[in-house]
Short mmCIF file of C-alpha atoms in Angstrom, two decimals:
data_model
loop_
_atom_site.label_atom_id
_atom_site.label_comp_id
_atom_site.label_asym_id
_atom_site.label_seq_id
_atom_site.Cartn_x
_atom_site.Cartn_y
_atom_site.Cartn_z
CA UNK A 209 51.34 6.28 71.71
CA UNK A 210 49.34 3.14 69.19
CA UNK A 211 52.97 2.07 68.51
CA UNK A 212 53.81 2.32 71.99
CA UNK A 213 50.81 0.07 73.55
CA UNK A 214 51.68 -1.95 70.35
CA UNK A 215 55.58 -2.65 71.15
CA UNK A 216 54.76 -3.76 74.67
CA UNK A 217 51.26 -6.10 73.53
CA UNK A 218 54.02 -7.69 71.20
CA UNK A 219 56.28 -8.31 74.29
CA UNK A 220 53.69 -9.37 76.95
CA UNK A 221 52.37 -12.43 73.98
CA UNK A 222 55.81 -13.46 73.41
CA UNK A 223 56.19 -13.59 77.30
CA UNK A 224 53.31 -16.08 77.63
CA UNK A 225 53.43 -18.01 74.65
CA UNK A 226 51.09 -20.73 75.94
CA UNK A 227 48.01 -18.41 77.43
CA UNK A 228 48.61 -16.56 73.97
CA UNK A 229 48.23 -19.49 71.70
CA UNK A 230 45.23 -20.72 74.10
CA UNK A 231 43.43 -17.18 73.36
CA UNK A 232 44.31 -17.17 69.81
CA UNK A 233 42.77 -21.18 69.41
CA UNK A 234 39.87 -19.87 71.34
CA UNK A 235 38.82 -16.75 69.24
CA UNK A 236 39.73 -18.50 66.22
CA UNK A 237 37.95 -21.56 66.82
CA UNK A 238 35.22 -19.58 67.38
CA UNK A 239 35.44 -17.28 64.61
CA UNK A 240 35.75 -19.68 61.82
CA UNK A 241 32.35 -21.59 62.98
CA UNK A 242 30.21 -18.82 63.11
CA UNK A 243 31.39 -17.19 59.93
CA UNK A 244 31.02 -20.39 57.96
CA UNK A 245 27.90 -20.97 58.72
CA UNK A 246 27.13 -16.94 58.47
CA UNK A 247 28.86 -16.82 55.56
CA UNK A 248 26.20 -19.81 54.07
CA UNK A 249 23.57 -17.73 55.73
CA UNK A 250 24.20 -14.80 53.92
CA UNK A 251 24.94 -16.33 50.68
CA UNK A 252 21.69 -17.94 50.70
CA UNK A 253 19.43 -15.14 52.26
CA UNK A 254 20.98 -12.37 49.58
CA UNK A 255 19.38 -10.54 46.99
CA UNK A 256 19.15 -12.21 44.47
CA UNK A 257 18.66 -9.16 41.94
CA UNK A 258 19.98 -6.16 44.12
CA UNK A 259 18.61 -2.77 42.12
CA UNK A 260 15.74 -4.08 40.78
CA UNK A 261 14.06 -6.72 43.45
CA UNK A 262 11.96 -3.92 45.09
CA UNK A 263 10.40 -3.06 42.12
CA UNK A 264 9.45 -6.91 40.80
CA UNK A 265 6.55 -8.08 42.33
CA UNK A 266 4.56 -11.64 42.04
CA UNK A 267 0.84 -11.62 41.93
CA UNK A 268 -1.79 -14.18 43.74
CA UNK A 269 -5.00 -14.25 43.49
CA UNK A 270 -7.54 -16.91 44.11
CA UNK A 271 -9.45 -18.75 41.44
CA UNK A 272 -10.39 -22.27 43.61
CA UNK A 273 -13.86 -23.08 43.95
CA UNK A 274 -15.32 -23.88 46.91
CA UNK A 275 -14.98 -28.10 46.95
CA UNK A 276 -11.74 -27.16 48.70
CA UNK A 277 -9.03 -29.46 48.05
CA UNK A 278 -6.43 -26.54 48.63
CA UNK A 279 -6.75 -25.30 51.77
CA UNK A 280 -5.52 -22.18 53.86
CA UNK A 281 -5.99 -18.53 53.79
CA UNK A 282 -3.03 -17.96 51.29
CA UNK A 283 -4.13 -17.88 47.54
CA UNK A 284 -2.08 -20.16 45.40
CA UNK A 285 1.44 -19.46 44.69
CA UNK A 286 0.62 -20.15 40.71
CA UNK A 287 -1.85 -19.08 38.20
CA UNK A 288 -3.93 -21.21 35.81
CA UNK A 289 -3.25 -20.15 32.02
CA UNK A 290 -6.04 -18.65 31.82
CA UNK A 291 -5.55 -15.84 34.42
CA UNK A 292 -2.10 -15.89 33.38
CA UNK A 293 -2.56 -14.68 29.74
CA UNK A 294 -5.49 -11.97 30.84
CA UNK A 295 -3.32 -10.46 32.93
CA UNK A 296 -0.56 -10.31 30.73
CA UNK A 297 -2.56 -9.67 27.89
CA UNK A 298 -4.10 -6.95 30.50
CA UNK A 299 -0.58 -4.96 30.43
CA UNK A 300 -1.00 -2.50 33.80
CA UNK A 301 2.65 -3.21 34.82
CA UNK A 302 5.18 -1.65 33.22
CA UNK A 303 6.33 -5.34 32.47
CA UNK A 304 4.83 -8.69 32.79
CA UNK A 305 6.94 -12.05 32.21
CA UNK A 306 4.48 -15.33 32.19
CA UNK A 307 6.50 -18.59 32.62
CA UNK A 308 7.08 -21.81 33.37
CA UNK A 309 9.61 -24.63 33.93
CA UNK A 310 10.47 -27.54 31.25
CA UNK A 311 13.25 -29.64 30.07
CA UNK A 312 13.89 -30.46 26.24
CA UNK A 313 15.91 -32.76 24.58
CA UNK A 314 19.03 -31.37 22.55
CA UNK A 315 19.92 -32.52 19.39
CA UNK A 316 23.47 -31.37 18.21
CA UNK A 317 24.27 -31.93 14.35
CA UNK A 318 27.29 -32.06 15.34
CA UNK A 319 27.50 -36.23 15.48
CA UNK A 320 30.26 -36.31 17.58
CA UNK A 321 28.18 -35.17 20.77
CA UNK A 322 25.30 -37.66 21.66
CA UNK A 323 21.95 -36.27 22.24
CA UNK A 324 21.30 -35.02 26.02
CA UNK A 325 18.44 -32.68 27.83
CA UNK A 326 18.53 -29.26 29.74
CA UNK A 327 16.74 -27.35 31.46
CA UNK A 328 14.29 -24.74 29.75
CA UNK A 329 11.85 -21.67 30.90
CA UNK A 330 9.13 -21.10 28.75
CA UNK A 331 8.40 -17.52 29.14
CA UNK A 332 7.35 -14.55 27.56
CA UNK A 333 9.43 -11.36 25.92
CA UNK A 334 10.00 -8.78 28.50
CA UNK A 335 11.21 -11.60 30.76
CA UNK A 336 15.12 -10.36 29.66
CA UNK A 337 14.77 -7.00 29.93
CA UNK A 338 12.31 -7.13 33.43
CA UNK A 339 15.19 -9.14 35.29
CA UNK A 340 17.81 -7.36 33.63
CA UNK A 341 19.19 -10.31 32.21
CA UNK A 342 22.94 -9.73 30.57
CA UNK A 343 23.26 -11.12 27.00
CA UNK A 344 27.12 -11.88 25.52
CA UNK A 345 25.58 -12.26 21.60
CA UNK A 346 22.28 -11.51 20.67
CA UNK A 347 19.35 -10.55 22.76
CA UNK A 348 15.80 -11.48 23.67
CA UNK A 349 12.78 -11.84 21.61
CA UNK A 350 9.96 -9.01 21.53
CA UNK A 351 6.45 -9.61 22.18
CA UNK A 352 5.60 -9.89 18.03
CA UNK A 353 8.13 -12.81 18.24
CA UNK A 354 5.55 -14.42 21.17
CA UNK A 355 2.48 -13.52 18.92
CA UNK A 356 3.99 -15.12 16.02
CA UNK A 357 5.26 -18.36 18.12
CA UNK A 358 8.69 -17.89 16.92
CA UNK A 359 10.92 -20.36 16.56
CA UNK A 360 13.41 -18.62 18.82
CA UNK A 361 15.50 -19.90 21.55
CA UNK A 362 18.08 -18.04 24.13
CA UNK A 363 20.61 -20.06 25.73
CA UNK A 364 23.45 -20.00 27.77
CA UNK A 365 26.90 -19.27 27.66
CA UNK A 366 27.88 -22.76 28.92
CA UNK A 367 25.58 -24.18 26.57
CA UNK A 368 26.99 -22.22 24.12
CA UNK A 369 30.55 -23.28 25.35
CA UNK A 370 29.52 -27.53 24.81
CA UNK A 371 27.84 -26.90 21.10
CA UNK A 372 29.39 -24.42 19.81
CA UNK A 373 32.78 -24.11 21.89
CA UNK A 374 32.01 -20.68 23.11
CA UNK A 375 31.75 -18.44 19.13
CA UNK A 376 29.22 -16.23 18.79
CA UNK A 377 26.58 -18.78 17.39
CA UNK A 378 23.62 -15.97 16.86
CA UNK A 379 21.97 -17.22 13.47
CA UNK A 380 22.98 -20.47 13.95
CA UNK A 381 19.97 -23.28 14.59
CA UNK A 382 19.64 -25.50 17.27
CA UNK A 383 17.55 -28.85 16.91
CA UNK A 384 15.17 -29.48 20.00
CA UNK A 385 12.37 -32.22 20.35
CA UNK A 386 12.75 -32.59 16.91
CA UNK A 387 11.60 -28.86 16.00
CA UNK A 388 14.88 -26.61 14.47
CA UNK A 389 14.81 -23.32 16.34
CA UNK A 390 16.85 -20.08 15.49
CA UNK A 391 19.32 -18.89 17.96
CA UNK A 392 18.64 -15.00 18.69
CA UNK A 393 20.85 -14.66 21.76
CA UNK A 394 23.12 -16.12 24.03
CA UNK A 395 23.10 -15.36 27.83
CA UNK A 396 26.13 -14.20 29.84
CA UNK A 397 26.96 -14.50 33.39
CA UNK A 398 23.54 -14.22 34.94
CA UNK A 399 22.37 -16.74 37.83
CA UNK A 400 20.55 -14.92 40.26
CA UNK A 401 20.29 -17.56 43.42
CA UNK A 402 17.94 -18.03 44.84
CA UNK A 403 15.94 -18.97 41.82
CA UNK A 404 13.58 -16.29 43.00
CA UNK A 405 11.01 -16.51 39.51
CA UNK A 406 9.91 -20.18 39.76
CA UNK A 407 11.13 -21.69 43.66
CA UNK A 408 9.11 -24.62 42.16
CA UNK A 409 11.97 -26.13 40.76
CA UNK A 410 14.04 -25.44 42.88
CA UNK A 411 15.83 -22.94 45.57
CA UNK A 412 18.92 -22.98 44.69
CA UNK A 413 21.39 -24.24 41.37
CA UNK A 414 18.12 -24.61 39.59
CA UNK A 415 19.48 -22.61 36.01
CA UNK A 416 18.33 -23.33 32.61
CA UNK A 417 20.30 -23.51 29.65
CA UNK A 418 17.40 -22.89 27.01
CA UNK A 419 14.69 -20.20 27.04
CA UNK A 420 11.88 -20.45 24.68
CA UNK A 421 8.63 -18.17 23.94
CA UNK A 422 5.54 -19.33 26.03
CA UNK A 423 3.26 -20.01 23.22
CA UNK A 424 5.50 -21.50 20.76
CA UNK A 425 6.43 -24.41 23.69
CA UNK A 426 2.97 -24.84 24.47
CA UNK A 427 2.18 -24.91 20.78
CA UNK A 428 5.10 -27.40 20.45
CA UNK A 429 3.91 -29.40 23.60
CA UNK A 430 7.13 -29.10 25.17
CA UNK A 431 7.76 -30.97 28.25
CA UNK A 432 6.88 -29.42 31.53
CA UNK A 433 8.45 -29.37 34.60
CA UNK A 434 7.05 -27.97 38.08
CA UNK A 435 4.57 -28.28 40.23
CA UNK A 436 0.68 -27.86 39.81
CA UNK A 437 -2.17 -27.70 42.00
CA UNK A 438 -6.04 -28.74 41.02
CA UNK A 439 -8.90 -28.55 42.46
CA UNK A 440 -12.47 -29.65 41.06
CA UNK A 441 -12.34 -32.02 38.43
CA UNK A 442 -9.06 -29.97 37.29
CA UNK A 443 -7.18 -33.40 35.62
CA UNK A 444 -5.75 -34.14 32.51
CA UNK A 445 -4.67 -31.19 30.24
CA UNK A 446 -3.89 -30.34 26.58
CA UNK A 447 -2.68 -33.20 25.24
CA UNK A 448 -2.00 -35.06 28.42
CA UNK A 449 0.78 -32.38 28.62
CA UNK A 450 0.26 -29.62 30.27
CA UNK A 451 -2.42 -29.55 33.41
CA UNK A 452 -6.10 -28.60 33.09
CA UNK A 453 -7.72 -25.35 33.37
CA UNK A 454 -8.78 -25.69 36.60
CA UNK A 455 -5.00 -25.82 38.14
CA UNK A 456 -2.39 -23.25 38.91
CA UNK A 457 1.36 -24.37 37.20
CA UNK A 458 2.54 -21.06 35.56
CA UNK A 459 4.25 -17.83 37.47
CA UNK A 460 3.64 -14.22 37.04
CA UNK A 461 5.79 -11.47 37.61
CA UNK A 462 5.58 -7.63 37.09
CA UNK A 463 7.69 -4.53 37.09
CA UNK A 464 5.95 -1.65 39.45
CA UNK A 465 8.25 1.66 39.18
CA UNK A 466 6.81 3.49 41.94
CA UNK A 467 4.86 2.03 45.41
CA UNK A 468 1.53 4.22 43.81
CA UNK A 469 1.89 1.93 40.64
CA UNK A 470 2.05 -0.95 43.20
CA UNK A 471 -0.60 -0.14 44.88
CA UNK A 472 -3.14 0.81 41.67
CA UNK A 473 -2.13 -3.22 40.82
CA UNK A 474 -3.33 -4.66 43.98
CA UNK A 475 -6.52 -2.51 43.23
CA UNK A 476 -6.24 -3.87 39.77
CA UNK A 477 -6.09 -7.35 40.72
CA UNK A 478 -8.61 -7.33 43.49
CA UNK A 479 -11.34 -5.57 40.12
CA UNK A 480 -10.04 -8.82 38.65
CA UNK A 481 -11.30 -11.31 41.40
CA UNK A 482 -14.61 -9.46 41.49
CA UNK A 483 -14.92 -9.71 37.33
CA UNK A 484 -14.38 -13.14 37.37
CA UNK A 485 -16.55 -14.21 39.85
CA UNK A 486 -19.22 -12.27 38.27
CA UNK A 487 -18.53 -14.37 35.05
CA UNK A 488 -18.95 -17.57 37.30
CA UNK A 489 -15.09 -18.82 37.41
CA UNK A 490 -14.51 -17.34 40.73
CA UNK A 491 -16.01 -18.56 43.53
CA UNK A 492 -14.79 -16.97 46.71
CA UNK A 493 -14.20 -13.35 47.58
CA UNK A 494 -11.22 -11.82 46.18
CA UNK A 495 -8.09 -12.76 48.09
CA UNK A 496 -4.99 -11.19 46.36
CA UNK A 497 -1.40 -10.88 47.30
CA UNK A 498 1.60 -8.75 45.70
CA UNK A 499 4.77 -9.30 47.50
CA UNK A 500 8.20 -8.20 46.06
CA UNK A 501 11.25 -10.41 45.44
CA UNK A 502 12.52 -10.05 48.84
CA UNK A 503 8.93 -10.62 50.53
CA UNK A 504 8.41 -13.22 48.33
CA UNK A 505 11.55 -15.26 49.36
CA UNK A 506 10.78 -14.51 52.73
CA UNK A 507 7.26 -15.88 52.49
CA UNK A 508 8.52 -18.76 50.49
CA UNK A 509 10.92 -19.35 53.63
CA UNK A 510 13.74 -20.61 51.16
CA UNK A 511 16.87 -20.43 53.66
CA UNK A 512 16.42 -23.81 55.23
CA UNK A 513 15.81 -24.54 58.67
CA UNK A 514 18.88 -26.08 59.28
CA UNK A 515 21.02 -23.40 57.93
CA UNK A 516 19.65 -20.93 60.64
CA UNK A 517 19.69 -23.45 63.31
CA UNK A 518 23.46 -23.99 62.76
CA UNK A 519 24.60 -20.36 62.54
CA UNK A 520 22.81 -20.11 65.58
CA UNK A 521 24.73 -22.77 67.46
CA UNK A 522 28.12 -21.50 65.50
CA UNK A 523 27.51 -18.10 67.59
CA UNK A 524 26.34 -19.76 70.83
CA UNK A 525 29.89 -21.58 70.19
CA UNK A 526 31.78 -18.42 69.86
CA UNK A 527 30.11 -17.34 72.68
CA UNK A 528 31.48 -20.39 74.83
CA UNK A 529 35.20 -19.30 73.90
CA UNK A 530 35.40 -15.48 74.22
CA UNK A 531 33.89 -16.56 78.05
CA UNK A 532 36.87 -18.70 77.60
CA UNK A 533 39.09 -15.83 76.90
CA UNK A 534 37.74 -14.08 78.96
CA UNK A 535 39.24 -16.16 81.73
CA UNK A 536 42.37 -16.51 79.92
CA UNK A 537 42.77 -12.90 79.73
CA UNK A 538 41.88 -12.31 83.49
CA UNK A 539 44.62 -14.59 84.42
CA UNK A 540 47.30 -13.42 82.03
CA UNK A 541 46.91 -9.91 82.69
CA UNK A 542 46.45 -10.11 86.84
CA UNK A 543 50.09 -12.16 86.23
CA UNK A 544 51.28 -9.12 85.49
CA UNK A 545 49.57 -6.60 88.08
CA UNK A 546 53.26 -6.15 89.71
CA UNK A 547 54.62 -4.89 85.84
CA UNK A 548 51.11 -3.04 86.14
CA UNK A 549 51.74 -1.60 89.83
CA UNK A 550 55.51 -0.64 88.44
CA UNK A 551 53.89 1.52 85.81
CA UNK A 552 51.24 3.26 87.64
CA UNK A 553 54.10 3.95 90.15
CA UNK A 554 55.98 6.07 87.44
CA UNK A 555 52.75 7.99 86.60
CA UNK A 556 50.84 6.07 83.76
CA UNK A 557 47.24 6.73 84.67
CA UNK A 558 44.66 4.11 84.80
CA UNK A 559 43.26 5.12 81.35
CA UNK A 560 46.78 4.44 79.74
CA UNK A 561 47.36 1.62 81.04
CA UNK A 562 43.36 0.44 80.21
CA UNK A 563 44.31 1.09 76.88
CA UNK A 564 47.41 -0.74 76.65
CA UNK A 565 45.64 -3.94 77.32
CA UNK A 566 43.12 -3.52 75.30
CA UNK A 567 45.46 -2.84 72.70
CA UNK A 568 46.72 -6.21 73.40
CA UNK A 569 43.30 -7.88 73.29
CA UNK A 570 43.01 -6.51 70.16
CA UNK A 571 46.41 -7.94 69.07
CA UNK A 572 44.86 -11.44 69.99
CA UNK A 573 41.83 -10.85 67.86
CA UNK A 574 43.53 -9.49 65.05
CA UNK A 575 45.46 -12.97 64.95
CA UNK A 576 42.73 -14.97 65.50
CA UNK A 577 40.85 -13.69 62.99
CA UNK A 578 43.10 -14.66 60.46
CA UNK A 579 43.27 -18.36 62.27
CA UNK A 580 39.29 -17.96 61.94
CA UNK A 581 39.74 -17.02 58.40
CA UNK A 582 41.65 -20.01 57.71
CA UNK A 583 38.95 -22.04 59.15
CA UNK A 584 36.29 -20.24 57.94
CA UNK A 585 37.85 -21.02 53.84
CA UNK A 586 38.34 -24.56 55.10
CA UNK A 587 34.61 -25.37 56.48
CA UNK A 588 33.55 -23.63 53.31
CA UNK A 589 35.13 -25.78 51.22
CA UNK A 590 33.88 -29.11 52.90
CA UNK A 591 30.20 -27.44 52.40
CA UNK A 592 30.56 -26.81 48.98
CA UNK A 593 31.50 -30.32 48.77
CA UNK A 594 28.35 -31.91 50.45
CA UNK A 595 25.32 -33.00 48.38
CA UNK A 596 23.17 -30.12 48.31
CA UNK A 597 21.64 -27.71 45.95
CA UNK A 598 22.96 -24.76 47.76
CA UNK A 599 26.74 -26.27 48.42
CA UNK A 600 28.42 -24.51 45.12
CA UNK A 601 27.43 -20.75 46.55
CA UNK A 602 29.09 -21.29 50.06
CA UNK A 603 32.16 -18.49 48.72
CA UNK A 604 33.54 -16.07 51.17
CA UNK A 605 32.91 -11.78 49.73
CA UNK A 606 34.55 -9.34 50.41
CA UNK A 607 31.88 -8.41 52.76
CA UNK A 608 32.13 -11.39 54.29
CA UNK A 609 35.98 -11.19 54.64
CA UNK A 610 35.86 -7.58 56.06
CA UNK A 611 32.69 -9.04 58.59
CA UNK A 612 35.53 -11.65 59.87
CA UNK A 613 38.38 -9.30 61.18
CA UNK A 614 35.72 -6.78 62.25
CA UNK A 615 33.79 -9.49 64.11
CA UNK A 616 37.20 -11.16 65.64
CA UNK A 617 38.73 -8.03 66.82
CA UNK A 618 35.10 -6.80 68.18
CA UNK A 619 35.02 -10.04 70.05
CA UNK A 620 38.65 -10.14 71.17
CA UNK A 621 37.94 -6.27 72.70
CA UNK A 622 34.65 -7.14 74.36
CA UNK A 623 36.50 -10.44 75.94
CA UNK A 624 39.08 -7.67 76.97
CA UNK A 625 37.54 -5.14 79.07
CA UNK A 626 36.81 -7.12 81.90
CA UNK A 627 39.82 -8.52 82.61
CA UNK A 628 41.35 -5.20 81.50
CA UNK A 629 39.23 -3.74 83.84
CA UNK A 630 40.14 -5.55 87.13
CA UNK A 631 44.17 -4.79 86.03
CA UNK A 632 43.53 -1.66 86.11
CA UNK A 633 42.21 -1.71 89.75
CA UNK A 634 45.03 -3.10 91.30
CA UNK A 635 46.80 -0.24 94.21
CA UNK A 636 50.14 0.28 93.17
CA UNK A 637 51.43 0.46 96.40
CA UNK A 638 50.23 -2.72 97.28
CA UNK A 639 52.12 -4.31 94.44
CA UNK A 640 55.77 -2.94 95.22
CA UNK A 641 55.56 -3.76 99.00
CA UNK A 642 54.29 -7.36 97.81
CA UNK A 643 57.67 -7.09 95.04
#
């Protein structure tokens, strides 16, 4: 009976080849805008380490005095180094990364490549293994390497790829800020957008190419990059370097198994905040947070406004043409009530023939989805090549792709009932006296 509904959709859109293509222009118009800019939505509002994000966690607590320069009821989204090595040196996660952003300079002895700078996170060993981080030679360094201030470095396959043209170059050294460094791994396809461990640098597209133990870069002095916050008479810093004690620049993540081990932290943290303002550093009441990946980005607020504003407009547009179908529709298939009247006059009931034209509403759908489609890849592309941070991740999934047709022919059925509907209402006899 499908194939039967299907044969005469197929006839009735060849019949009217105008109100067709007017239906198809209108679902597909509407189509490709909203799944561009849902597609951009999604891309940037993913998970960025699906499996493991519910389990990472970022700590706050609150260390300002009470001069106040920082205000709000939020503690800071960074720690000082001080509460960032007791709490790693602490150890009640089942893993703790410390870290922070820098850049270095490269210096290839290969003379044939000038000199350039990258990108670098200073962090600590069971940053690899905590975000699951995929090596392709190599791997990370342990936590006797971070004692020791190793001279170890990780870097990246593309960095790899423009020193060493892609060999396995494990053993090999690499000359930064003047300091020779041994290469212990070399990272594979791993950029997990947003840039969920330090949004300080960046929401989106902000990768590094070199990773470098904590304490030997801060032994080293090696430039850093980020933002800090002070308070006090918190200026200066080691070596003009690195900011004072009294400001928050570094980030802290943990690994929490199970919600009880989550919740013993918070507890943990909180017997923190009270220790430390026995000892005089703290001056306010504890005020702790511990938010997961996902409530972190959400906090954080990292899909921009703008991005939300026009996916809303994109489906307030598709709105505007399936009401345009709608009409379309209505008109097309009342043109044919006496074809209608005909059948119901040979015995089709009303459900057979509601079903035959929403079979052919679905026919519509089906083809403007693929006309959406088309736009959808083409308003992609001219995002990905505007000037923003997030432009290179606006790709179409599979998800995505499978959203599309089941969003078009969703749309095309809804615009279809109505006017299906009405057809269906129309008296029979009425229709042959009127033939």
């Amino acid at each position: 009976m499908f194939g039967y509904y299907l044969d005469l959709a197929l006839r009735s859109l060849k019949r009217n080849k105008v109100l067709t293509a007017l239906m198809v222009l209108a679902i597909a118009l509407g189509i490709g805008a909203s799944m561009t800019t849902l597609t951009v939505l999604h891309v940037l509002s993913g998970d960025p380490l699906p499996g493991r994000s519910s389990k990472l966690y970022y700590p706050q607590i609150d260390p300002r005095d009470l001069s106040g320069q920082m205000s709000g009821k939020e503690p800071p989204e960074q720690l000082t180094l001080i509460d960032g090595l007791n709490l790693l040196h602490a150890k009640r996660a089942d893993r703790q990364a410390l870290m922070t952003g820098g850049s270095v300079p490269i210096q290839p002895d290969d003379t044939a490549i000038d000199p350039f700078y990258v990108r670098a996170r200073y962090t600590t060993a069971d940053f690899f293994p905590m975000f699951g981080v995929k090596f392709l030679y190599g791997r990370g360094w342990d936590a006797t390497d971070d004692h020791a201030k190793a001279h170890d470095v990780v870097i990246t396959r593309s960095l790899d790829q423009r020193l060493f043209g892609g060999a396995d170059s494990v053993g090999r050294t690499l000359r930064m800020a003047d300091t020779v460094f041994r290469i212990i791994g070399v990272i594979g396809d791993w950029h997990p957008e947003p840039h969920f461990y330090d949004l300080n640098t960046g929401s989106y597209g902000g990768a590094e190419q070199v990773f470098v133990p904590l304490q030997t870069a801060l032994d080293l002095h090696l430039k850093h990059e980020g933002s800090s916050d002070c308070w006090g008479n918190g200026t200066g810093g080691v070596g003009r370097i690195y900011p004072a004690a009294q400001c928050v620049w570094l980030q802290f993540w943990v690994q929490l198994d199970t919600p009880a081990r989550a919740t013993a932290y918070k507890r943990f943290l909180v017997n923190y905040s009270e220790q430390q303002k026995a000892q005089g550093r703290f001056m306010k009441a504890p005020n702790v947070r511990l938010r997961n990946v996902m409530q972190w980005l959400a906090y954080q607020m990292v899909v921009p406004d703008d991005v939300r504003l026009q996916a809303g407009l994109a489906f307030g547009f598709l709105l505007v043409c399936l009401v345009n179908t709608v009409g379309l529709m209505l008109a097309k298939f009342m043109r044919r009530a006496g074809e209608l009247g005909v059948r119901r006059a040979l015995g089709a009931s009303r459900r057979s023939l509601f079903l035959q034209l929403l079979v052919e509403s679905g026919l519509i759908g089906l083809v403007g989805g693929i006309g959406g489609l088309l736009l959808a890849l083409m308003g992609l592309w001219l995002i990905r090549h505007r000037p923003s941070d997030y432009a290179a991740l606006a790709r179409l999934d599979p998800a995505m792709l499978l959203i599309t047709f089941a969003l078009a022919l969703g749309a095309s059925l809804l615009a279809g009932l109505l006017p299906a509907w009405r057809a269906c209402q129309v008296a029979p006899a009425l229709q042959l006296k009127s033939n």
